[in-house]
Each structure stands twice: as structure tokens, then as C-alpha cells.
PDB file of C-alpha atoms in Angstrom:
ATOM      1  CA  UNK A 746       0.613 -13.011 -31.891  1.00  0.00           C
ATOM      2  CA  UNK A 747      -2.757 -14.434 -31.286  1.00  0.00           C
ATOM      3  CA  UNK A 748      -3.952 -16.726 -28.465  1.00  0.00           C
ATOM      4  CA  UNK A 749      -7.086 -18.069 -26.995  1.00  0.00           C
ATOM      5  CA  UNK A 750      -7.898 -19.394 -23.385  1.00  0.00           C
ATOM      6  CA  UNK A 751     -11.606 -20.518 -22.763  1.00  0.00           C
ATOM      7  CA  UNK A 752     -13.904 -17.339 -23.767  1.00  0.00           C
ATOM      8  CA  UNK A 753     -10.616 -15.080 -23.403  1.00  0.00           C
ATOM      9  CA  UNK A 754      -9.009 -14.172 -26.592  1.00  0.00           C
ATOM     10  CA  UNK A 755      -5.476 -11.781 -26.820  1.00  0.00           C
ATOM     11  CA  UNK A 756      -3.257 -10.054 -29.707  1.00  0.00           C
ATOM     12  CA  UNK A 757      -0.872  -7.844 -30.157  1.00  0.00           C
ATOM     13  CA  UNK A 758       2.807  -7.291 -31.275  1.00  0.00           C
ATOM     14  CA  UNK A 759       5.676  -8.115 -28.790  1.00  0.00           C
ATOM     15  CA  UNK A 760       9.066  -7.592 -28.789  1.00  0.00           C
ATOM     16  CA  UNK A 761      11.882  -8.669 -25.880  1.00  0.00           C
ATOM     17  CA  UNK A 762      15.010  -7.108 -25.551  1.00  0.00           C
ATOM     18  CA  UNK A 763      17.373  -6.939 -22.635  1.00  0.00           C
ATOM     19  CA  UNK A 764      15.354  -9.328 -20.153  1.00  0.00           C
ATOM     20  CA  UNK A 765      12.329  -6.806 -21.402  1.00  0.00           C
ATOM     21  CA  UNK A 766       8.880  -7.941 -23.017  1.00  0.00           C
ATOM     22  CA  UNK A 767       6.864  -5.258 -24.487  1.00  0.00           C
ATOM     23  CA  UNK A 768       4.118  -5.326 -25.799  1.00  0.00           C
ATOM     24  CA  UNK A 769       2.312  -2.912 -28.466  1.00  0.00           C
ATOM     25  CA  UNK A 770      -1.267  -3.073 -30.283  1.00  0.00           C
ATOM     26  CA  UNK A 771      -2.781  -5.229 -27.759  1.00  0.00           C
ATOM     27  CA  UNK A 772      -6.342  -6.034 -27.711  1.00  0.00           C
ATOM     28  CA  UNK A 773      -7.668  -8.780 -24.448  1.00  0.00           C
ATOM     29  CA  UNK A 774     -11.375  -9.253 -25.590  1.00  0.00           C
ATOM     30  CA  UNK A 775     -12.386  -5.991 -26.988  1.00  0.00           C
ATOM     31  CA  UNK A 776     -10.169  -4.030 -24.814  1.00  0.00           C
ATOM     32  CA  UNK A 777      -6.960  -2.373 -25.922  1.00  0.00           C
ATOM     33  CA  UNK A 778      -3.972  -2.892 -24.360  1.00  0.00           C
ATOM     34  CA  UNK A 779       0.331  -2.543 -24.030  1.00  0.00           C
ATOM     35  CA  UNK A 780       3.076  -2.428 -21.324  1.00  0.00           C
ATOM     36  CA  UNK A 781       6.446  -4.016 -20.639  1.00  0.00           C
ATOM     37  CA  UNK A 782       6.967  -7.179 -18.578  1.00  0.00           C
ATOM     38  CA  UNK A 783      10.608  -7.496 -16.792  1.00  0.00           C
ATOM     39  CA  UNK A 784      12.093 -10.782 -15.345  1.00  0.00           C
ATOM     40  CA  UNK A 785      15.371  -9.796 -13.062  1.00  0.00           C
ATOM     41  CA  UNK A 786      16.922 -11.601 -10.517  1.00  0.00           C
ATOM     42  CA  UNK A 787      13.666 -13.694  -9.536  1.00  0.00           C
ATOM     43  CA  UNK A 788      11.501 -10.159  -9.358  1.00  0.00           C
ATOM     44  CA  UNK A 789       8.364 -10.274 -12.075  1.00  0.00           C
ATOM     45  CA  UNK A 790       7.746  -6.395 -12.996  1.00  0.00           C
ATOM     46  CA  UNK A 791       5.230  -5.099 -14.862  1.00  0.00           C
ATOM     47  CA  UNK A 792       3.537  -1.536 -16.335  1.00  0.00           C
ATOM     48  CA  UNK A 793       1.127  -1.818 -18.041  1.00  0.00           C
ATOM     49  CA  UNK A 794      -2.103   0.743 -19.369  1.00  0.00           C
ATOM     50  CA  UNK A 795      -5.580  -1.167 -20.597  1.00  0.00           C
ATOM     51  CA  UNK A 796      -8.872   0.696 -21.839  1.00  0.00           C
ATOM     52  CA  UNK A 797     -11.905  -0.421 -21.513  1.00  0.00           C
ATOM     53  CA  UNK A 798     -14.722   1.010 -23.588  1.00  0.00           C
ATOM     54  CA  UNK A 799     -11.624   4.112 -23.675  1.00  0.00           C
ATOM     55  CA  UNK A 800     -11.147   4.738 -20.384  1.00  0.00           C
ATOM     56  CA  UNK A 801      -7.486   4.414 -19.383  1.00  0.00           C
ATOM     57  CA  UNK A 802      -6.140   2.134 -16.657  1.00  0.00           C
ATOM     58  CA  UNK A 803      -2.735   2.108 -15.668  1.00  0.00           C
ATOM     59  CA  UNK A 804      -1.448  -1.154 -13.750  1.00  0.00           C
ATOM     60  CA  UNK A 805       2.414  -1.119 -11.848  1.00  0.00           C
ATOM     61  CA  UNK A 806       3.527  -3.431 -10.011  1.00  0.00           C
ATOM     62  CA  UNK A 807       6.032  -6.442  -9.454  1.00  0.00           C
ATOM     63  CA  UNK A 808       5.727 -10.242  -7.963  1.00  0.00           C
ATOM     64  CA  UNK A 809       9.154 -11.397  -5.741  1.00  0.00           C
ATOM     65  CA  UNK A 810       9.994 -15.191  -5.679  1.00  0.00           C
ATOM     66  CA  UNK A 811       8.353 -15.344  -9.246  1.00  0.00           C
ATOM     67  CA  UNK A 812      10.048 -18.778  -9.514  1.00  0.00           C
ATOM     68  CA  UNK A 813       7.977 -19.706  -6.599  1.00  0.00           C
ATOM     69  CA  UNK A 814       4.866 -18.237  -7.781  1.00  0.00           C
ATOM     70  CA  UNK A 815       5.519 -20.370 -11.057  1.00  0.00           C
ATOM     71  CA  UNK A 816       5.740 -23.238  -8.938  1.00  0.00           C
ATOM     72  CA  UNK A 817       2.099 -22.782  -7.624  1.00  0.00           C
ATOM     73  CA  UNK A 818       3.941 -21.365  -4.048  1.00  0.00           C
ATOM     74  CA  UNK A 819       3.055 -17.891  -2.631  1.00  0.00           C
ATOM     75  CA  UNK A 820       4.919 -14.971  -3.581  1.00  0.00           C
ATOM     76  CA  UNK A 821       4.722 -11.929  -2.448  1.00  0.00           C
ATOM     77  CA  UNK A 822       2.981  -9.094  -4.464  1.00  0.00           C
ATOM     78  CA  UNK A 823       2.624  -5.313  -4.970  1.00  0.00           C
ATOM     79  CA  UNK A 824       0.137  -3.904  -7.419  1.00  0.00           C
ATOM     80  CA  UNK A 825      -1.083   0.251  -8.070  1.00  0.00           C
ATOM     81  CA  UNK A 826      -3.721   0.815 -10.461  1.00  0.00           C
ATOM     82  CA  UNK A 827      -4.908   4.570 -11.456  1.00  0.00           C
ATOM     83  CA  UNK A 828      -7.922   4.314 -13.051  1.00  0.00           C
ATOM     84  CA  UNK A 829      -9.286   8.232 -13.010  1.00  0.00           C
ATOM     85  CA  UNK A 830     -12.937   7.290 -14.979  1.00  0.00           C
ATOM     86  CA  UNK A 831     -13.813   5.042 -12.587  1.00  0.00           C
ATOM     87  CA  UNK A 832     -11.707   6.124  -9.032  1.00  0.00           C
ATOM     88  CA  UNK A 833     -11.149   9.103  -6.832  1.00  0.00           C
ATOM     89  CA  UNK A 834      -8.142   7.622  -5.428  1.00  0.00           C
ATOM     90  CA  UNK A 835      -5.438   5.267  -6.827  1.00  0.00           C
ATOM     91  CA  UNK A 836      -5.165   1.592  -4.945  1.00  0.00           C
ATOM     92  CA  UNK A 837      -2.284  -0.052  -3.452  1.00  0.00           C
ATOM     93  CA  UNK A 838      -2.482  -3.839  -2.916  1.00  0.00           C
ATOM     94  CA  UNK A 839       0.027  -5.582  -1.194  1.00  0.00           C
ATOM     95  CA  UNK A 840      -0.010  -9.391   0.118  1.00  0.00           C
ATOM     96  CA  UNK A 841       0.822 -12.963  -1.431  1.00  0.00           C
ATOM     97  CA  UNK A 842      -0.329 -14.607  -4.631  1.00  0.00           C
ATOM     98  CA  UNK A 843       0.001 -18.151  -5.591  1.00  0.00           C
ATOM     99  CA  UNK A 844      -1.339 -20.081  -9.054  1.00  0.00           C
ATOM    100  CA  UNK A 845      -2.006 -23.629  -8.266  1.00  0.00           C
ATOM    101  CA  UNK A 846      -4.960 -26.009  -9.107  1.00  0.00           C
ATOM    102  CA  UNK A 847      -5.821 -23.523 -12.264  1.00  0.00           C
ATOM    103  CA  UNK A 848      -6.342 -20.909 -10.146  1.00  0.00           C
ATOM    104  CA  UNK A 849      -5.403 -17.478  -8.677  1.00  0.00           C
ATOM    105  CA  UNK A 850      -5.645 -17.057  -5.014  1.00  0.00           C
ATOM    106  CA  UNK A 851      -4.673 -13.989  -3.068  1.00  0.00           C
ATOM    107  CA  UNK A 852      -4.047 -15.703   0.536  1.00  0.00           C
ATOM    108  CA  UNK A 853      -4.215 -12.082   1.978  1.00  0.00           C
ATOM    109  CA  UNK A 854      -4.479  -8.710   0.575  1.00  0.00           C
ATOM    110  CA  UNK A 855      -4.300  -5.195   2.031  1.00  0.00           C
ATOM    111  CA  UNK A 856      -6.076  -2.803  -0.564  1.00  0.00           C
ATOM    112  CA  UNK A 857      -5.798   0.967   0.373  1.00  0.00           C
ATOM    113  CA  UNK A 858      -7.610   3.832  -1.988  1.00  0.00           C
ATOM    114  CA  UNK A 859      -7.088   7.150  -0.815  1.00  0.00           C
ATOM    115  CA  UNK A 860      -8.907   6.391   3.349  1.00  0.00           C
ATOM    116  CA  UNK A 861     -10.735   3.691   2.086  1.00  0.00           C
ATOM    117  CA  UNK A 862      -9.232   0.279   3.102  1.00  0.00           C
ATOM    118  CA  UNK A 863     -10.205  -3.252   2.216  1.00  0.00           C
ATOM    119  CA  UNK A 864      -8.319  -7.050   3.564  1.00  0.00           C
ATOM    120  CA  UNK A 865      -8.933 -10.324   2.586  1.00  0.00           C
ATOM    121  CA  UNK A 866      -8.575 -13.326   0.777  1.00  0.00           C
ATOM    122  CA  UNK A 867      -9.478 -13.734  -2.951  1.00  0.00           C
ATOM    123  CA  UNK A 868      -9.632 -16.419  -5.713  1.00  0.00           C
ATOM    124  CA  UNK A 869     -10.082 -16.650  -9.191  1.00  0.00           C
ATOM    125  CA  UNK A 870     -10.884 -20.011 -11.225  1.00  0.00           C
ATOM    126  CA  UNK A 871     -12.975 -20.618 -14.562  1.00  0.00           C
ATOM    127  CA  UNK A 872     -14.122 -16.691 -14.681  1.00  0.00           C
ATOM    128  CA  UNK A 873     -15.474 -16.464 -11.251  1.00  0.00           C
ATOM    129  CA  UNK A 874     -13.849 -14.251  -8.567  1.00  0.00           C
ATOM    130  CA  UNK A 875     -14.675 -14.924  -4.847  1.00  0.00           C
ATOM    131  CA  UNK A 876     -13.557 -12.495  -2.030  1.00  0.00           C
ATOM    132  CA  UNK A 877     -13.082 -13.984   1.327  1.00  0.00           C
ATOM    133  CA  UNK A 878     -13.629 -12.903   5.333  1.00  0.00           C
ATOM    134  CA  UNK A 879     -13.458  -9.271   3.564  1.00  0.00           C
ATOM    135  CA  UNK A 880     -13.055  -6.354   5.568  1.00  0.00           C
ATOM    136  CA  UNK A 881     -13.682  -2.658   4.090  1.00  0.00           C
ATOM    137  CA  UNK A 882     -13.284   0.684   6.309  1.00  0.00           C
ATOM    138  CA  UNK A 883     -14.501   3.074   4.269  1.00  0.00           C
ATOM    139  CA  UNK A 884     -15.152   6.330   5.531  1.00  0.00           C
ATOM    140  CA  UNK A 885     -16.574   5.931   9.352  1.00  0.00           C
ATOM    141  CA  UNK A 886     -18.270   2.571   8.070  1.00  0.00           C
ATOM    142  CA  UNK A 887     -16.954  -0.927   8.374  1.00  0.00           C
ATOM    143  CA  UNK A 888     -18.756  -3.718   6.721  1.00  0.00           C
ATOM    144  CA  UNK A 889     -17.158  -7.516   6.856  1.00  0.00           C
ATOM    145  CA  UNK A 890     -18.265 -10.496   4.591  1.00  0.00           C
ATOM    146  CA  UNK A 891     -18.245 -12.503   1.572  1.00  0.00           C
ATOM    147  CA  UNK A 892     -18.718 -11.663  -2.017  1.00  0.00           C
ATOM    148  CA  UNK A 893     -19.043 -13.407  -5.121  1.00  0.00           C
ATOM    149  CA  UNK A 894     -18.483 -11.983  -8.912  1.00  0.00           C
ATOM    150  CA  UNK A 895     -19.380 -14.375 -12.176  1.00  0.00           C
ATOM    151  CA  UNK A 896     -21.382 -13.530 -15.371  1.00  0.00           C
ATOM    152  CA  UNK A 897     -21.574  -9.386 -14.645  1.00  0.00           C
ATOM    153  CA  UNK A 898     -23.460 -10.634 -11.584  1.00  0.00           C
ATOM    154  CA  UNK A 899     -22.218  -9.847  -8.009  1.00  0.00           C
ATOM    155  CA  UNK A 900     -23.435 -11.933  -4.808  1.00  0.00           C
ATOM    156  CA  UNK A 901     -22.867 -10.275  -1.395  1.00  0.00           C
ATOM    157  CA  UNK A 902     -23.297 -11.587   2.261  1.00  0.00           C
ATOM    158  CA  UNK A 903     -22.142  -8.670   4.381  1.00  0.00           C
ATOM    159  CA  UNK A 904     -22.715  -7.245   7.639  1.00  0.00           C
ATOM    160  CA  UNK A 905     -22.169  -3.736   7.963  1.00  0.00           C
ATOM    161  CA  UNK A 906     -21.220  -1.796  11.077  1.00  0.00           C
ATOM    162  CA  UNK A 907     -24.049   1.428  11.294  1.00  0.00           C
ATOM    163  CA  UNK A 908     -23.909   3.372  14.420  1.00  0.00           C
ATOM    164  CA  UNK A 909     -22.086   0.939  16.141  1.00  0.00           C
ATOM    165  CA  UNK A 910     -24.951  -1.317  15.223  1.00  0.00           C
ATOM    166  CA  UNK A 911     -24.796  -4.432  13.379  1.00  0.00           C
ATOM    167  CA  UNK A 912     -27.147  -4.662  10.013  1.00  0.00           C
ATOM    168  CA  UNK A 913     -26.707  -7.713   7.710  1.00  0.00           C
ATOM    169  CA  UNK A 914     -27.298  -7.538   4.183  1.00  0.00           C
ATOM    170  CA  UNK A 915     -27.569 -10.634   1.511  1.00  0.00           C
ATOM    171  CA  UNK A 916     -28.542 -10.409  -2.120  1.00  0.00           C
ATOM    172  CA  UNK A 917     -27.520 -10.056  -6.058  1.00  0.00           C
ATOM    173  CA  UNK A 918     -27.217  -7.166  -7.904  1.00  0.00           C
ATOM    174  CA  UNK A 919     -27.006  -7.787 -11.799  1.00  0.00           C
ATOM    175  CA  UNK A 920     -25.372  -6.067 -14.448  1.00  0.00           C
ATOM    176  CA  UNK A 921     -22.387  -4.846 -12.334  1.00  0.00           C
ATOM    177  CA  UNK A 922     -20.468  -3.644 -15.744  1.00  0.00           C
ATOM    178  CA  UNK A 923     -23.303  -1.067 -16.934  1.00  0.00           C
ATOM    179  CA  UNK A 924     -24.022   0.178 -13.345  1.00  0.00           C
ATOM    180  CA  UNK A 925     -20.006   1.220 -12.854  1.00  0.00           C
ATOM    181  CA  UNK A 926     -20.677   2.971 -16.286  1.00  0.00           C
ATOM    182  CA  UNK A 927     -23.773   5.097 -14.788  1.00  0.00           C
ATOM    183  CA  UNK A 928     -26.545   2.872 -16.046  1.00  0.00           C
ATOM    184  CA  UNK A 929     -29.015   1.085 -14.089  1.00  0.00           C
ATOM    185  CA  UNK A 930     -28.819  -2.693 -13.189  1.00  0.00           C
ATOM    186  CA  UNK A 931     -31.446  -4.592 -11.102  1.00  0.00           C
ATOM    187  CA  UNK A 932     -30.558  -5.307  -7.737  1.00  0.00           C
ATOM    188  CA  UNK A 933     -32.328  -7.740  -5.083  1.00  0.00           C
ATOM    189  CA  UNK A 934     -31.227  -7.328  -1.449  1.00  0.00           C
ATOM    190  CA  UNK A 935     -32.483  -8.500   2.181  1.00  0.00           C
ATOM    191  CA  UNK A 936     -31.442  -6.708   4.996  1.00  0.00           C
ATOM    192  CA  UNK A 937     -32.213  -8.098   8.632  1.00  0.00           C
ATOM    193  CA  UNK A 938     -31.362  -5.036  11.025  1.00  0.00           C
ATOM    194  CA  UNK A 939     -33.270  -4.931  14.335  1.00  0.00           C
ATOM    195  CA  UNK A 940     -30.984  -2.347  16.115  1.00  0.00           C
ATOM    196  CA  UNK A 941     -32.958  -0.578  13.414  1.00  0.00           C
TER     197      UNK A 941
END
């Protein structure tokens, strides 16, 4: 099969047997691709392992009240991803999902990666992904805000919780895919801290 959504293109071979999609030779964009899809009793499940540029990621996880969630209602979700190149720790995400209005929208989320945790509220329409009233704990640190992520370029409004001491931080940084892969990207910040 072949199929085409906006910039987006995906192939691969599928088969379905006993309420079962799998899917073999896959290739979303440039990125390979397969896993098995299971519809039972209103529960979506899903396993599935994607590598970009050859570094595996493995994706688990299953969507209740999928009929809901088809809808454009809120389900609720569960979601592991083990991704060794790029994290320490694998994530758990738990919360609701809905797709309505052409879009994705996490109402909630709980994120947890090893002690690192991270709650919100997230949408995704026409290749842009937004994070909402985000909170991350990472470490000793806390840091609460907004983020934005569209054309490999992330926008942040944060304020981050140093000593106890508030510090807030706006600004771009650009070419967020090569700097995850070690390389440098530019970055333009402004940080307005006078505890500091």
C-alpha cells in the first residue's frame, strides 16, 4: 500500500488476521517502520518499532473507548516508548486523547522517564505541536510553561524554578533534529532573572 497526507507519505505491506493488522516493510517519510495494530472489545492496541536515520524506537501502548476517540470524544490513553539512542530512561504517558477539528489534542498527560516527570496539555494540527501549562520536574529543577514545535524549530516561554528562585526564559532554538543527533543548531534566548 501507498498513501499520502499533506507532506506525509507511508508504504508498506499489511496483512489482518484474527482482529490483527500487521504491518511489514514500512517506510513513513524516510523512516522505516512495522508493528501490529489490535481492535478488541472497544480497546485500540498497538506495538510498534520505527527507525529514524537507524536508530530503533519501540512504541506500546493501547487507547480504551476507541469508538469514542473515533468520534472526536476523549479516550483514555497509555503509551511506552524505549528509544535507547536518544533516552536514558523509557517514558510512560498516560492521560486522554481526542481527534476532533483535524487535530490531536492530549487534554492532560502525565509523562514519567526514569525521575524525570513532565504534565500537560498538548495539540497537534497541520505539522505543528504545541505543549500547554507544561510542568517538568526533572532532577531537583522544576520549570513550568509553554512550548511550541513547527519546521525543526522549537519556541519556549518557560520559567524555571533555580534555588527556589524564579528565572524566566523566552526564545527559539533552530534545528532541533540535528542538535538531538549531537550537532549544533543556533539558539536565541532571553532570560530575565533578578533573584540572580
Amino acid at each position: 500500500f501507498k498513501a499520502r497526507s499533506g507532506p506525509h507519505k507511508v508504504s508498506g505491506t499489511a496483512t489482518y488476521r484474527d482482529d490483527t493488522l500487521t504491518v511489514t516493510q514500512g517506510i513513513f517519510d524516510d523512516a522505516p517502520f512495522s508493528g501490529t495494530a489490535r481492535l478488541f472489545r472497544d480497546t485500540l492496541t498497538v506495538d510498534a518499532e520505527v527507525s529514524p536515520e537507524g536508530k530503533p524506537v519501540q512504541l506500546s501502548g493501547s487507547i480504551d473507548k476507541f469508538d469514542s476517540f473515533v468520534a472526536g470524544g476523549e479516550a483514555p490513553i497509555k503509551l511506552h516508548v524505549m528509544a535507547p539512542d536518544y533516552l536514558e530512561d523509557e517514558i510512560s504517558l498516560h492521560g486522554a486523547i481526542a481527534n476532533k477539528d483535524e487535530a490531536i489534542t492530549f487534554p492532560e498527560f502525565i509523562a514519567v522517564s526514569g525521575e524525570n516527570v513532565i504534565s500537560g496539555a498538548l495539540v497537534y494540527k497541520d505539522d505543528v505541536l504545541k505543549l500547554y501549562q507544561v510542568t517538568a520536574k526533572v532532577r531537583d529543577r522544576t520549570v513550568a510553561g509553554d512550548v511550541t514545535y513547527q519546521n525543526d524549530i522549537v519556541n519556549i516561554e518557560v520559567t524555571a524554578d533555580i534555588d527556589g528562585k524564579p528565572a524566566k526564559v523566552t526564545g527559539s532554538i533552530t534545528g532541533l533534529a540535528k542538535l538531538i543527533d549531537g550537532g549544533s543548531a543556533p539558539i536565541k534566548l532571553q532570560v530575565e532573572s533578578p533573584d540572580h
